[in-house]
Structures are given as structure tokens and as C-alpha cells.
XYZ file of C-alpha atoms in Angstrom:
211
model
C 23.309 -2.576 10.410
C 21.524 -5.921 10.698
C 18.660 -5.194 8.292
C 18.761 -6.841 4.892
C 15.379 -5.595 3.651
C 13.244 -2.515 4.089
C 9.498 -2.979 3.607
C 7.594 0.202 2.765
C 3.867 0.903 2.800
C 2.399 2.658 -0.256
C -0.661 4.783 0.509
C 0.229 7.421 3.069
C 3.951 6.700 2.713
C 5.354 6.334 -0.820
C 2.154 7.857 -2.204
C 1.009 10.816 -0.129
C -2.024 12.694 -1.441
C -1.775 16.459 -0.874
C -5.519 16.661 -0.171
C -6.486 14.840 3.044
C -9.812 13.939 1.395
C -7.911 11.773 -1.098
C -8.351 11.014 -4.772
C -12.155 11.253 -4.724
C -12.362 14.743 -3.222
C -13.645 16.239 -6.503
C -15.228 13.126 -7.975
C -18.712 14.603 -8.247
C -17.452 17.856 -9.756
C -15.263 16.099 -12.308
C -17.237 12.965 -13.212
C -20.718 13.608 -11.836
C -20.573 10.693 -9.402
C -21.250 11.128 -5.702
C -18.373 9.979 -3.524
C -20.860 8.887 -0.874
C -22.862 6.846 -3.377
C -19.729 5.130 -4.716
C -18.723 4.281 -1.167
C -22.079 2.742 -0.269
C -22.696 0.962 -3.593
C -19.198 -0.314 -4.355
C -16.616 -0.019 -1.611
C -18.716 -1.157 1.340
C -20.184 -4.336 -0.221
C -17.412 -5.292 -2.669
C -14.038 -3.925 -1.650
C -13.090 -6.678 0.781
C -13.434 -9.322 -1.927
C -11.547 -7.189 -4.456
C -8.674 -6.252 -2.172
C -8.135 -9.861 -1.077
C -8.084 -11.130 -4.657
C -11.380 -12.996 -4.444
C -12.940 -10.860 -7.202
C -11.683 -8.578 -9.952
C -11.967 -4.809 -9.747
C -13.765 -4.453 -13.076
C -15.918 -7.522 -12.412
C -17.463 -5.809 -9.374
C -17.208 -2.148 -10.391
C -18.804 -2.513 -13.859
C -22.270 -3.644 -12.742
C -22.294 -1.064 -9.937
C -21.549 1.791 -12.325
C -24.196 0.530 -14.726
C -26.711 1.052 -11.919
C -25.541 4.265 -10.252
C -23.790 6.110 -13.113
C -24.726 4.520 -16.461
C -23.010 7.277 -18.417
C -19.662 6.716 -16.706
C -17.460 3.954 -18.069
C -15.322 1.705 -15.912
C -12.145 2.650 -17.792
C -12.739 6.354 -17.249
C -13.362 6.007 -13.505
C -10.372 3.733 -12.941
C -8.102 6.053 -14.910
C -9.357 9.062 -12.915
C -8.869 7.163 -9.652
C -5.366 5.911 -10.364
C -4.097 9.174 -11.869
C -5.458 11.215 -8.959
C -3.956 8.854 -6.412
C -0.418 8.897 -7.747
C 1.442 11.580 -5.808
C 4.850 10.031 -5.144
C 6.849 11.277 -2.171
C 10.038 12.106 -4.010
C 11.765 13.018 -0.765
C 11.291 9.511 0.585
C 12.504 7.977 -2.670
C 15.650 10.102 -2.358
C 16.195 8.761 1.175
C 15.661 5.182 0.048
C 18.164 5.302 -2.824
C 21.397 5.242 -0.750
C 19.976 2.518 1.486
C 19.437 0.361 -1.570
C 22.843 1.309 -2.958
C 24.336 0.082 0.327
C 23.038 -3.436 -0.313
C 19.683 -3.399 1.485
C 16.831 -4.584 -0.727
C 13.681 -2.488 -0.890
C 10.183 -3.942 -1.013
C 6.653 -2.544 -1.039
C 4.266 -4.108 1.492
C 0.839 -2.770 0.662
C -2.905 -3.326 0.589
C -3.749 -3.226 -3.144
C -5.863 -5.084 -5.660
C -4.202 -6.460 -8.790
C -4.829 -3.637 -11.256
C -3.642 -0.744 -9.115
C -0.676 -2.831 -7.974
C 0.387 -3.138 -11.617
C -0.211 0.582 -12.151
C 1.925 1.524 -9.161
C 4.703 -0.846 -10.179
C 4.805 -0.171 -13.916
C 3.111 3.135 -14.814
C 4.384 5.044 -11.773
C 7.783 3.417 -12.148
C 8.219 2.156 -8.610
C 9.861 -0.932 -10.107
C 12.848 1.351 -10.731
C 13.156 2.090 -7.001
C 12.168 -1.227 -5.377
C 13.206 -4.839 -5.716
C 9.827 -6.421 -5.025
C 6.214 -5.817 -4.071
C 3.972 -7.825 -1.747
C 0.317 -6.843 -1.851
C -2.973 -7.981 -0.391
C -4.701 -9.416 -3.469
C -1.620 -11.486 -4.250
C -1.102 -12.716 -0.686
C -4.777 -13.225 0.149
C -4.446 -11.215 3.350
C -4.521 -7.496 4.210
C -2.760 -5.567 6.942
C -2.927 -5.712 9.900
C -3.623 -9.462 9.756
C -0.669 -11.472 11.004
C -0.890 -13.650 7.888
C -0.084 -10.662 5.679
C 3.278 -10.177 7.370
C 4.009 -13.890 7.509
C 3.296 -14.274 3.796
C 5.255 -11.158 2.809
C 8.305 -12.302 4.773
C 8.127 -15.810 3.321
C 7.769 -14.471 -0.217
C 10.662 -12.041 0.246
C 12.995 -14.763 1.490
C 14.077 -12.764 4.549
C 13.770 -13.738 8.184
C 11.541 -11.437 10.271
C 14.499 -10.068 12.235
C 16.175 -9.007 8.969
C 13.267 -6.742 7.987
C 12.632 -3.082 8.816
C 9.162 -1.739 7.987
C 7.538 1.695 7.825
C 3.808 2.405 7.709
C 1.599 5.393 8.455
C -0.820 3.375 10.630
C 0.148 2.359 14.149
C -1.975 -0.807 13.977
C 0.130 -2.040 11.061
C 3.382 -1.171 12.824
C 2.236 -3.065 15.917
C 1.166 -6.073 13.835
C 4.520 -6.182 12.065
C 6.373 -6.101 15.377
C 4.184 -8.930 16.644
C 5.560 -11.008 13.755
C 9.168 -10.199 14.652
C 9.734 -7.344 12.200
C 11.386 -4.127 13.319
C 9.031 -1.305 12.425
C 8.432 2.414 12.823
C 5.512 4.746 12.292
C 6.179 6.986 9.306
C 4.978 10.594 9.279
C 7.820 12.104 7.270
C 9.157 14.222 10.122
C 12.285 12.153 10.843
C 14.879 10.761 8.434
C 14.431 7.135 7.488
C 18.106 6.401 8.217
C 17.664 7.646 11.785
C 14.618 5.432 12.346
C 16.520 2.433 11.006
C 19.580 3.158 13.123
C 17.485 3.385 16.281
C 15.707 0.134 15.479
C 18.996 -1.630 14.745
C 20.272 -0.766 18.220
C 17.309 -2.478 19.880
C 16.915 -6.253 20.190
C 14.674 -7.689 17.474
C 11.012 -7.925 18.496
C 9.951 -11.326 19.766
C 7.205 -12.770 17.562
C 3.901 -13.324 19.316
C 3.216 -16.982 20.095
C 0.880 -18.670 17.642
C -1.993 -20.881 18.767
């Protein structure tokens, strides 16, 4: 097989929440904070800057909470968020292990800010299963921007045609292919090895011409 690296998305792939409403489904019941209010006051105006590394999570979240939920501390909300968005797909990790044992390096390619990236890597122990992580706040770009895939490939040290990528969003799969990566949409219904084998039999995607 020609692939030397497998790039894996996190949310929706390695981490798959059992509730389709996600980590904040019971936020108001548990912490007294409206999910809708948090979305409008924090995520809509601030998240782009946070996720691209232009601002810190606590730097933006603290003042917002002081206004909309003064009795709720930043530490408590972040802990609730991270711990309720930490459902690892053990079945996928089992499939990845023999691929890594066969000499293919495993990397995470994900849209994260710095603090949750550290949590995923260290507290959830994904550093035991993967060789590297490339994330939005570190790279300065988020999927599906072409620059995300260019930066992740450059940082990994692998050529685009040596990389196989899985993601749960078709737009990200298409963007990766446009940069010369082999990629497949992941929904957990087919074995990873089968997706890789099929991709290896096809010619590598031709990167889209750059202006």
C-alpha cells in the first residue's frame, strides 16, 4: 500500500457523541445556562477567532459568562464541555492499531482551539494512539480551507499522495482531495482497511491548480 500516513478527523470520527444534539444537549438542566444564549453570545461572535488561534478560549469566554451567567465559572463550563464531548470510538481505535503497527503513521487533522486540543491529546490519551496532531488554532486555518490541508501536510513531512484521510463531512473530504490527498467519507459502516485498500488502487488525486 502506498500510504505512509493516515490523517483522521476528531469530532464525528474519533470522538462520536451518542446524542446527536452534542455535548450541550443538557446544558441548561445541568448548569442553568441556555444553549441558545451561549451560541448567540459566545460562539457566533467569538468562535472564529478562538478556533483560528487569534484569541484564547478563556479570554473570550470569561467576559461573556460574566454577562450571561455570572454564577457560572469558566473552569466549570469548560470542564463540563470537554468531559461531555469525550466519547472515543473504541472500535475505530482498534482498527487503527494494526495499521500503525504495520508502519503507517497516524495523525489527527482537526478543527480545535488550543485548550481542547491539549485535552484530547493528553487527558483523553490520544497521544497513545497517534503520532501527531494538526489542528486549526495551531495552523491558523480551519477545514475545509485549502491552506489547512497544505499546512497539515507540510507539518507532517509527507507528500499529499502519501496521505489517506477520513472525515465525517463531505466538504472536508472534497477539499482534501483537491490538495492531492486520498480521502474517504467516514460513517463507521465500512472497515477502514477496506476504504484504504480501495483508495490505494486508484491513481492519486491531482491537486487543484493554484492561482
